[in-house]
Coordinates of C-alpha atoms in Angstrom, one line a residue:
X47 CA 0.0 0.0 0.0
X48 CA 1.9 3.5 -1.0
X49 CA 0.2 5.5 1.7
X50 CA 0.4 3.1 4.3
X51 CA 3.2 4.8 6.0
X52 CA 1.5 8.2 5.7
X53 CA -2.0 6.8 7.2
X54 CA 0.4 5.2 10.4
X55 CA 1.9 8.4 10.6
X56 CA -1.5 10.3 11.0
X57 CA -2.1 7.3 13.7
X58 CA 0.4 8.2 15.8
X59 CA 0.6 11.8 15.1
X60 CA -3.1 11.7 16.9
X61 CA -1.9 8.9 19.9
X62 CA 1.0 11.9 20.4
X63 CA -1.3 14.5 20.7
X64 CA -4.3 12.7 23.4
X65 CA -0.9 11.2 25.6
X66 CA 0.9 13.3 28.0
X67 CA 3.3 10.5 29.0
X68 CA 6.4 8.7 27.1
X69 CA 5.1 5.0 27.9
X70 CA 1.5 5.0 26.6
X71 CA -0.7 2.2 26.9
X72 CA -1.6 0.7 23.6
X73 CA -3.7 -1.2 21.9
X74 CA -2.5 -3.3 18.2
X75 CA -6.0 -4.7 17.0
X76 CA -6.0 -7.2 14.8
X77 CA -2.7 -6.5 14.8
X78 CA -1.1 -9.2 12.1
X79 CA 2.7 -9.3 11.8
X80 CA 3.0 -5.9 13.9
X81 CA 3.5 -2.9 11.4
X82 CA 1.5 -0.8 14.1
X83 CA 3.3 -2.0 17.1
X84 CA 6.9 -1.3 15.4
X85 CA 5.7 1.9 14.3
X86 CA 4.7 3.3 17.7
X87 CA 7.6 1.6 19.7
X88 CA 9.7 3.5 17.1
X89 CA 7.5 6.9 18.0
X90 CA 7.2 5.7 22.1
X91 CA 10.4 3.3 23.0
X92 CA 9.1 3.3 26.3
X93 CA 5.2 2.3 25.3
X94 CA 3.3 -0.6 26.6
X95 CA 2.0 -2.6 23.5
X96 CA -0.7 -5.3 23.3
X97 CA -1.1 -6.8 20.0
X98 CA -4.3 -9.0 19.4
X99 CA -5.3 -11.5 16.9
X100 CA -6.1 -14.7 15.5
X101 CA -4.3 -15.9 12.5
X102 CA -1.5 -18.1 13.9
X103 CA 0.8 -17.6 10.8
X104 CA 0.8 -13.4 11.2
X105 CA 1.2 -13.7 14.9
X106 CA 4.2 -15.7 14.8
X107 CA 5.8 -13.6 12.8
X108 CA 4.7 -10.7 15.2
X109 CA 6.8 -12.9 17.8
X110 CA 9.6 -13.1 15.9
X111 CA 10.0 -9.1 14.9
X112 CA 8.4 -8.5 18.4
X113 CA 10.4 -10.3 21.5
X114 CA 10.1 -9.3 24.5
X115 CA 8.8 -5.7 23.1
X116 CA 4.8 -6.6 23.0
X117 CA 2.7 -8.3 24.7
X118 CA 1.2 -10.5 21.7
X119 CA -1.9 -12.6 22.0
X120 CA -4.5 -14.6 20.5
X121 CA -7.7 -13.1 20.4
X122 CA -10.8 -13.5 17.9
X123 CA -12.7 -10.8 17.8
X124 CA -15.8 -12.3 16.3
X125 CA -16.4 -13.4 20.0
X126 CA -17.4 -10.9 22.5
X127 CA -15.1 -12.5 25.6
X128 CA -12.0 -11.5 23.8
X129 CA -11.0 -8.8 26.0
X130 CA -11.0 -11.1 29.0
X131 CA -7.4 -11.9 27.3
X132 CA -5.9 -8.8 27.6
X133 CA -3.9 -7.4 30.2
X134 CA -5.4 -3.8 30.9
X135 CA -8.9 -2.2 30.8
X136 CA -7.7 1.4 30.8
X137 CA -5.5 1.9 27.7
X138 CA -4.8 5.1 26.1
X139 CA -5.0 4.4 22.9
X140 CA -6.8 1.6 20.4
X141 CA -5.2 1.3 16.8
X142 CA -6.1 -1.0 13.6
X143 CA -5.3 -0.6 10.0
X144 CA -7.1 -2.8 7.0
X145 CA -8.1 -5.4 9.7
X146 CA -11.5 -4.9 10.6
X147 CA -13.7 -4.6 7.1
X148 CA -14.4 -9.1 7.6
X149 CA -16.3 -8.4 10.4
X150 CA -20.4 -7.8 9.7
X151 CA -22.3 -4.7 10.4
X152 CA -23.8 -6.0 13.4
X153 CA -20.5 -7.2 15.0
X154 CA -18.3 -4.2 14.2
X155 CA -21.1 -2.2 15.7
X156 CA -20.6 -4.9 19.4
X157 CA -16.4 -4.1 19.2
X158 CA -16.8 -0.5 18.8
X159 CA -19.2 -0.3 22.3
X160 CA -16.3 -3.0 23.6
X161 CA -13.6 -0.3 22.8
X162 CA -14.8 2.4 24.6
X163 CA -14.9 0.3 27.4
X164 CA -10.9 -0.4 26.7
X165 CA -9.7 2.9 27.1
X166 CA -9.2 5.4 29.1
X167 CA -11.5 8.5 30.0
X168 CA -10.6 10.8 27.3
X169 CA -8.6 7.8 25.1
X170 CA -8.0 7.5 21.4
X171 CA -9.1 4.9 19.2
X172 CA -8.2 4.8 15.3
X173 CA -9.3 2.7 12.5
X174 CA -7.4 3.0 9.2
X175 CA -9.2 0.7 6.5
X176 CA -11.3 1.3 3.0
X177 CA -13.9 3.7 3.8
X178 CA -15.5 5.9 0.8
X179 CA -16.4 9.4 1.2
X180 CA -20.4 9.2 0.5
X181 CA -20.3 12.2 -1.1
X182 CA -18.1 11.7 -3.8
X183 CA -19.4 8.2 -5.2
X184 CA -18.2 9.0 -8.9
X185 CA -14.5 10.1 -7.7
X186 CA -14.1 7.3 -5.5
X187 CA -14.8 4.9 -8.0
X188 CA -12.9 6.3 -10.2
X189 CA -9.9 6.5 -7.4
X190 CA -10.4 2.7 -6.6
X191 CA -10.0 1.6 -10.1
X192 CA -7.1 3.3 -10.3
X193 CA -5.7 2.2 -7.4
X194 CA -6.1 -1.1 -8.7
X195 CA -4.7 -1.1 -12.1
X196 CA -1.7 0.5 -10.3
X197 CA -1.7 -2.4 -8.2
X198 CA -2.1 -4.8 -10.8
X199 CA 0.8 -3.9 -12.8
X200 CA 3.3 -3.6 -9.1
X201 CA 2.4 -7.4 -9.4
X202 CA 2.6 -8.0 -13.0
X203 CA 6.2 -6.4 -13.0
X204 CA 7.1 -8.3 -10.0
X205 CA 7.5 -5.2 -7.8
X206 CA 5.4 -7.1 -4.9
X207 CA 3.4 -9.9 -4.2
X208 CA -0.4 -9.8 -4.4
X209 CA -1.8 -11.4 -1.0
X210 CA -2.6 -14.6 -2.8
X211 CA 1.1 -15.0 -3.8
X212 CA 2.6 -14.2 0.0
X213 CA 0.5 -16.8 1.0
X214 CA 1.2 -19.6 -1.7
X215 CA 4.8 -18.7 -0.4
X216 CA 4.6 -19.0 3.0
X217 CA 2.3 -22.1 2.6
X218 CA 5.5 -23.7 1.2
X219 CA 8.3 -22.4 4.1
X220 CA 9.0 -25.1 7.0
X221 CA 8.5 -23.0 9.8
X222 CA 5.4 -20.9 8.5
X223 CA 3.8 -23.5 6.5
X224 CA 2.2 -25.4 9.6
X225 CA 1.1 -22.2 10.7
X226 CA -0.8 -21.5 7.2
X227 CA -2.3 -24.9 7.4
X228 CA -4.0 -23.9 10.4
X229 CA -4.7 -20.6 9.4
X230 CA -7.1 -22.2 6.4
X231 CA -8.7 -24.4 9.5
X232 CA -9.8 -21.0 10.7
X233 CA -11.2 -19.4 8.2
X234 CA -12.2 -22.3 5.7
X235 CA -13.5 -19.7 3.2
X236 CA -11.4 -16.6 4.1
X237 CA -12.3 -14.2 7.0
X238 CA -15.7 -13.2 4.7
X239 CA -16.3 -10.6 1.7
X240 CA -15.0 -7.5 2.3
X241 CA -18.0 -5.0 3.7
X242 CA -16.4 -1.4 3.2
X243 CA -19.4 0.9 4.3
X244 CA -18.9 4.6 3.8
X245 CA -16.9 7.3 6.6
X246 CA -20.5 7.8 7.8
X247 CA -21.7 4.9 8.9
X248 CA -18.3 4.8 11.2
X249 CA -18.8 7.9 12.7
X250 CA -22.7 7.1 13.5
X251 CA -21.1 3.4 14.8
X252 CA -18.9 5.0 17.2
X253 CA -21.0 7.7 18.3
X254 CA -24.2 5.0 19.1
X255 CA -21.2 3.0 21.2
X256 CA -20.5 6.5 23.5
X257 CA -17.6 8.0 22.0
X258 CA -17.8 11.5 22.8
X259 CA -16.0 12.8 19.6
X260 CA -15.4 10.9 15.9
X261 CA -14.8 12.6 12.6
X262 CA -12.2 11.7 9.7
X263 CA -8.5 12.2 10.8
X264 CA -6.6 11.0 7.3
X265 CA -8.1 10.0 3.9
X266 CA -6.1 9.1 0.9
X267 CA -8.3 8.4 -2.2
X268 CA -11.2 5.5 -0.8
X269 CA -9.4 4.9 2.4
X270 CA -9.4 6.8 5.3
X271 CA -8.9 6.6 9.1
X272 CA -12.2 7.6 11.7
X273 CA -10.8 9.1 15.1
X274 CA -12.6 8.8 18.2
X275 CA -12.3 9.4 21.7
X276 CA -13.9 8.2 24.7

């Protein structure tokens, strides 16, 4: 993703701004091989990271980058007794990129009410995923395409894998395949079709669950990240 490093940026540009401390309390959800966490422990050296989820293949290499650094766990969110696994009830911040678009209306709706509950009084949460702006139908389809022929040909020319081709890969490595094997027993049809639902529908989820603020803090063409705090 070009702008992946831009939208983390924005992340923790937002985490700095809500903390008044230099060892934060955070939250990695759905946190897969830990792009967040290294992020923000290369922003906060001195932060207290959790990182969450359920694919066994993505959370070992999490453990590998990781060490010592996280706390990582196994978590599936789809249930609502995941955050008896976690380690604190009052962190300062809850972040997730292009993680949380599998899960249906409904469900999303349940872990937004679940996060507020996570944080702290006055705590930041932040999701980063494919979110259209509903007022620009047109241009964001026009944006997507584009953003997809442009992806297309990075994989065509061999400039990076498609996510199909990481995971043939890794289905083939001794250590990881296991791992991928297992992974497939989980999601026997892949995590579900991806449900993108408009900026709006966020920002009326995460008001209905108690935030006390929400609005758009990054968007890059059909993506963007919702802000909210508790």
């Amino acid at each position: 993703m070009p702008d992946r490093e831009e939208r983390l940026a924005a992340m923790l540009d937002a985490v700095e701004a809500v903390v008044d401390t230099d060892s934060p309390r955070l939250l990695d959800l759905a946190g897969g091989t830990g792009t967040i966490t290294l992020r923000a422990l290369a922003r906060f050296p001195r932060a207290r990271v959790t990182l969450v989820d359920l694919d066994p293949a993505l959370l070992a290499l999490a453990r590998a980058s990781l060490g010592d650094r996280a706390v990582v766990l196994t978590a599936d969110l789809a249930r609502p007794d995941w955050p008896g696994r976690l380690p604190h009830r009052d962190y300062d911040a809850v972040l997730t990129a292009t993680a949380l678009h599998w899960l249906p209306a409904e469900r999303l709706t349940e872990l937004y009410g679940e996060l507020r509950d996570l944080l702290r009084p006055g705590g930041l949460f932040v999701n980063a995923d494919r979110m259209p702006d509903d007022a620009l139908p047109t241009l964001t389809d026009r944006l997507t395409a584009r953003a997809r022929e442009r992806r297309a040909a990075r994989h065509a020319a061999g400039a990076a894998l498609s996510w199909s081709d990481w995971w043939a890969r890794a289905g083939t490595d001794p250590v990881l395949g296991p791992l991928v094997r297992r992974r497939h027993e989980i999601y026997p049809t892949g995590h579900s079709p991806e449900w993108n639902p408009p900026v709006s529908w966020h920002l009326g989820a995460l008001t209905a669950a108690g935030f006390t603020e929400a609005g758009t803090l990054w968007r890059g063409g059909a993506d963007a990240a919702v802000a909210a705090l508790r």
